[in-house]
């Protein structure tokens, strides 16, 4: 399932560094979509389907997703909540979204009429051939970003800094303390380090 969905994403134009969003519940299809996304070097971001339209857009729109996976609804305390209208609103408010993939849960998945192509989960998966799958190794040199909320509820980007420290001959150096702003980390045997939750901005990095 993961390999086939990964190839479906690649065949849909998703490449390394692209973002794929999930407006989904904790369910097998969500795990498949997330693993498929990261296996080809793309970035997965998601929020719960009980978020309202504005809450979902606060978290998803800022990362410019190319594909949106969304569940058609959910159950809570014996009640059924239909998300199909919300999915349409969220998808239509994100100009970078090229395709919406609906995960049927409370229905057969029909009824999502977004401005872009809409496929059901199995239809999307059918676009890939698992036999063609190859895992994409990414990093460790580079940066990735994720969205958080500050104490006032404002959305802000945090940054993860990670790379490799080498000596003059290009060999990795272990046990070196690297500082990024006020945060620090120690390089591993392969010379890599990773520092999370750094506010986006200009920092002096010392080792």
CSV table of C-alpha atoms in Angstrom, one decimal:
chain,number,residue,atom,x,y,z
A,1,UNK,CA,0.0,0.0,0.0
A,2,UNK,CA,2.7,2.5,1.0
A,3,UNK,CA,4.9,1.8,-2.1
A,4,UNK,CA,2.0,2.0,-4.4
A,5,UNK,CA,0.8,5.3,-2.9
A,6,UNK,CA,4.3,6.6,-3.0
A,7,UNK,CA,4.5,6.0,-6.8
A,8,UNK,CA,1.0,7.5,-7.2
A,9,UNK,CA,2.3,10.7,-5.5
A,10,UNK,CA,5.4,10.7,-7.8
A,11,UNK,CA,3.2,10.2,-10.8
A,12,UNK,CA,1.1,13.1,-9.7
A,13,UNK,CA,4.2,15.4,-9.7
A,14,UNK,CA,5.2,15.3,-6.0
A,15,UNK,CA,9.0,15.6,-5.7
A,16,UNK,CA,11.6,16.0,-3.0
A,17,UNK,CA,10.7,18.9,-0.7
A,18,UNK,CA,7.1,19.2,-1.9
A,19,UNK,CA,4.5,19.3,0.8
A,20,UNK,CA,1.5,16.9,1.1
A,21,UNK,CA,-1.2,17.8,3.6
A,22,UNK,CA,-3.6,15.7,5.6
A,23,UNK,CA,-7.0,16.9,6.9
A,24,UNK,CA,-7.5,13.4,8.3
A,25,UNK,CA,-8.2,11.3,11.3
A,26,UNK,CA,-6.0,8.7,12.9
A,27,UNK,CA,-6.7,5.8,10.5
A,28,UNK,CA,-4.7,3.4,8.3
A,29,UNK,CA,-5.1,5.5,5.2
A,30,UNK,CA,-3.5,8.5,7.0
A,31,UNK,CA,-0.5,6.3,7.9
A,32,UNK,CA,-0.2,5.1,4.4
A,33,UNK,CA,-0.3,8.6,2.9
A,34,UNK,CA,2.2,9.9,5.5
A,35,UNK,CA,4.7,7.1,5.0
A,36,UNK,CA,4.3,7.3,1.2
A,37,UNK,CA,5.0,11.0,1.3
A,38,UNK,CA,8.2,10.9,3.4
A,39,UNK,CA,9.5,7.8,1.5
A,40,UNK,CA,9.9,9.9,-1.7
A,41,UNK,CA,11.5,12.9,0.1
A,42,UNK,CA,8.4,15.0,0.4
A,43,UNK,CA,7.1,16.6,3.6
A,44,UNK,CA,3.9,15.5,5.4
A,45,UNK,CA,1.8,17.9,7.5
A,46,UNK,CA,-1.6,17.4,8.9
A,47,UNK,CA,-4.3,18.4,11.2
A,48,UNK,CA,-7.4,16.8,12.8
A,49,UNK,CA,-10.7,16.7,10.8
A,50,UNK,CA,-12.5,18.3,13.8
A,51,UNK,CA,-10.7,21.6,13.0
A,52,UNK,CA,-12.8,24.3,11.4
A,53,UNK,CA,-11.9,25.7,8.1
A,54,UNK,CA,-9.9,28.6,9.5
A,55,UNK,CA,-8.0,26.4,11.9
A,56,UNK,CA,-7.1,23.9,9.1
A,57,UNK,CA,-6.0,26.7,6.8
A,58,UNK,CA,-3.9,28.3,9.6
A,59,UNK,CA,-1.9,25.1,9.7
A,60,UNK,CA,-1.9,23.8,6.2
A,61,UNK,CA,-2.0,26.8,3.8
A,62,UNK,CA,1.2,28.3,4.9
A,63,UNK,CA,3.2,25.2,3.8
A,64,UNK,CA,1.8,25.4,0.2
A,65,UNK,CA,0.8,21.7,-0.1
A,66,UNK,CA,0.5,20.2,-3.6
A,67,UNK,CA,-1.8,17.3,-2.6
A,68,UNK,CA,-4.5,17.3,0.0
A,69,UNK,CA,-5.6,14.0,1.6
A,70,UNK,CA,-8.9,14.5,3.5
A,71,UNK,CA,-11.4,12.3,5.3
A,72,UNK,CA,-15.1,12.8,4.4
A,73,UNK,CA,-16.1,12.9,8.0
A,74,UNK,CA,-15.8,11.4,11.4
A,75,UNK,CA,-17.8,10.0,14.4
A,76,UNK,CA,-17.8,11.5,17.9
A,77,UNK,CA,-19.9,10.6,20.9
A,78,UNK,CA,-22.4,8.8,18.7
A,79,UNK,CA,-22.8,11.6,16.3
A,80,UNK,CA,-21.7,11.8,12.6
A,81,UNK,CA,-19.9,14.9,11.4
A,82,UNK,CA,-19.8,15.4,7.6
A,83,UNK,CA,-16.6,17.2,6.5
A,84,UNK,CA,-17.2,17.3,2.8
A,85,UNK,CA,-18.2,20.9,2.6
A,86,UNK,CA,-15.2,21.9,4.8
A,87,UNK,CA,-12.8,19.9,2.6
A,88,UNK,CA,-14.1,21.8,-0.4
A,89,UNK,CA,-13.6,25.1,1.4
A,90,UNK,CA,-10.1,24.2,2.6
A,91,UNK,CA,-9.0,22.9,-0.8
A,92,UNK,CA,-10.3,25.9,-2.7
A,93,UNK,CA,-8.6,28.3,-0.4
A,94,UNK,CA,-5.2,26.8,-1.1
A,95,UNK,CA,-4.0,27.8,-4.6
A,96,UNK,CA,-1.1,25.3,-4.5
A,97,UNK,CA,-3.3,22.3,-4.2
A,98,UNK,CA,-3.5,20.4,-7.4
A,99,UNK,CA,-5.4,17.3,-6.3
A,100,UNK,CA,-7.7,16.3,-3.4
A,101,UNK,CA,-7.7,12.7,-2.3
A,102,UNK,CA,-10.8,11.8,-0.3
A,103,UNK,CA,-10.7,9.0,2.3
A,104,UNK,CA,-14.2,7.4,2.6
A,105,UNK,CA,-15.2,6.9,6.2
A,106,UNK,CA,-18.8,8.1,6.8
A,107,UNK,CA,-19.8,7.6,3.1
A,108,UNK,CA,-18.5,6.3,-0.2
A,109,UNK,CA,-16.4,9.4,-0.5
A,110,UNK,CA,-18.5,11.1,-3.1
A,111,UNK,CA,-19.7,14.7,-2.9
A,112,UNK,CA,-16.5,16.7,-2.6
A,113,UNK,CA,-16.6,19.2,-5.4
A,114,UNK,CA,-13.4,21.1,-5.2
A,115,UNK,CA,-12.0,23.4,-8.0
A,116,UNK,CA,-9.2,20.8,-8.7
A,117,UNK,CA,-9.2,17.1,-9.5
A,118,UNK,CA,-10.8,15.0,-6.8
A,119,UNK,CA,-10.0,11.3,-6.4
A,120,UNK,CA,-11.0,8.7,-3.8
A,121,UNK,CA,-8.2,7.1,-1.9
A,122,UNK,CA,-8.2,3.8,-3.8
A,123,UNK,CA,-8.4,5.7,-7.1
A,124,UNK,CA,-5.3,7.7,-6.2
A,125,UNK,CA,-3.5,4.6,-5.1
A,126,UNK,CA,-4.3,2.9,-8.4
A,127,UNK,CA,-2.1,5.6,-10.2
A,128,UNK,CA,1.0,4.0,-8.7
A,129,UNK,CA,2.9,0.7,-9.4
A,130,UNK,CA,4.5,-0.7,-6.2
A,131,UNK,CA,7.1,-2.6,-8.4
A,132,UNK,CA,8.6,0.8,-9.5
A,133,UNK,CA,9.1,2.1,-6.0
A,134,UNK,CA,12.5,3.1,-4.8
A,135,UNK,CA,13.1,4.8,-1.4
A,136,UNK,CA,14.5,8.3,-1.5
A,137,UNK,CA,17.2,9.0,1.0
A,138,UNK,CA,17.2,12.7,2.0
A,139,UNK,CA,19.8,14.6,4.1
A,140,UNK,CA,21.3,14.9,6.5
A,141,UNK,CA,22.4,18.2,5.0
A,142,UNK,CA,19.5,20.6,4.8
A,143,UNK,CA,16.7,22.2,6.8
A,144,UNK,CA,13.1,21.5,7.4
A,145,UNK,CA,10.3,23.6,8.8
A,146,UNK,CA,7.2,22.9,10.8
A,147,UNK,CA,4.4,25.2,12.0
A,148,UNK,CA,3.6,25.7,15.7
A,149,UNK,CA,1.4,28.0,17.7
A,150,UNK,CA,2.8,30.5,20.2
A,151,UNK,CA,1.2,31.3,23.6
A,152,UNK,CA,-1.2,33.8,21.9
A,153,UNK,CA,-2.4,31.3,19.3
A,154,UNK,CA,-0.4,32.9,16.5
A,155,UNK,CA,1.0,30.5,13.9
A,156,UNK,CA,4.8,30.7,13.6
A,157,UNK,CA,7.4,28.7,11.8
A,158,UNK,CA,10.0,26.8,13.8
A,159,UNK,CA,13.1,25.4,12.1
A,160,UNK,CA,15.1,22.2,12.5
A,161,UNK,CA,18.8,22.7,11.8
A,162,UNK,CA,20.8,19.6,10.8
A,163,UNK,CA,24.0,19.0,8.9
A,164,UNK,CA,27.4,17.3,9.1
A,165,UNK,CA,30.5,18.7,10.7
A,166,UNK,CA,33.7,17.6,8.9
A,167,UNK,CA,37.4,18.3,9.4
A,168,UNK,CA,39.8,19.9,6.9
A,169,UNK,CA,40.0,16.5,5.0
A,170,UNK,CA,36.3,16.2,4.8
A,171,UNK,CA,36.0,13.5,7.4
A,172,UNK,CA,33.1,13.6,9.9
A,173,UNK,CA,33.9,14.8,13.4
A,174,UNK,CA,32.2,13.3,16.4
A,175,UNK,CA,31.7,14.9,19.9
A,176,UNK,CA,31.7,18.5,18.7
A,177,UNK,CA,29.3,20.9,20.3
A,178,UNK,CA,27.3,22.9,17.8
A,179,UNK,CA,25.4,26.1,18.8
A,180,UNK,CA,22.6,27.7,16.8
A,181,UNK,CA,21.5,30.8,18.7
A,182,UNK,CA,20.9,29.7,22.3
A,183,UNK,CA,20.5,26.0,21.4
A,184,UNK,CA,23.2,23.4,21.1
A,185,UNK,CA,23.8,19.8,20.1
A,186,UNK,CA,26.7,17.3,20.0
A,187,UNK,CA,27.7,15.7,16.7
A,188,UNK,CA,27.3,11.9,16.5
A,189,UNK,CA,29.8,9.4,15.2
A,190,UNK,CA,29.0,10.3,11.6
A,191,UNK,CA,29.4,14.0,12.3
A,192,UNK,CA,25.7,14.8,12.1
A,193,UNK,CA,23.8,17.0,14.5
A,194,UNK,CA,20.1,18.1,14.8
A,195,UNK,CA,18.7,21.0,16.7
A,196,UNK,CA,14.9,21.4,16.9
A,197,UNK,CA,12.6,24.3,17.7
A,198,UNK,CA,14.8,27.1,16.4
A,199,UNK,CA,12.8,30.2,15.4
A,200,UNK,CA,13.3,31.0,11.8
A,201,UNK,CA,15.8,33.8,11.3
A,202,UNK,CA,19.5,34.6,10.9
A,203,UNK,CA,21.8,32.8,13.4
A,204,UNK,CA,25.5,32.5,13.9
A,205,UNK,CA,26.3,28.8,13.9
A,206,UNK,CA,29.5,27.8,15.7
A,207,UNK,CA,31.2,24.4,16.2
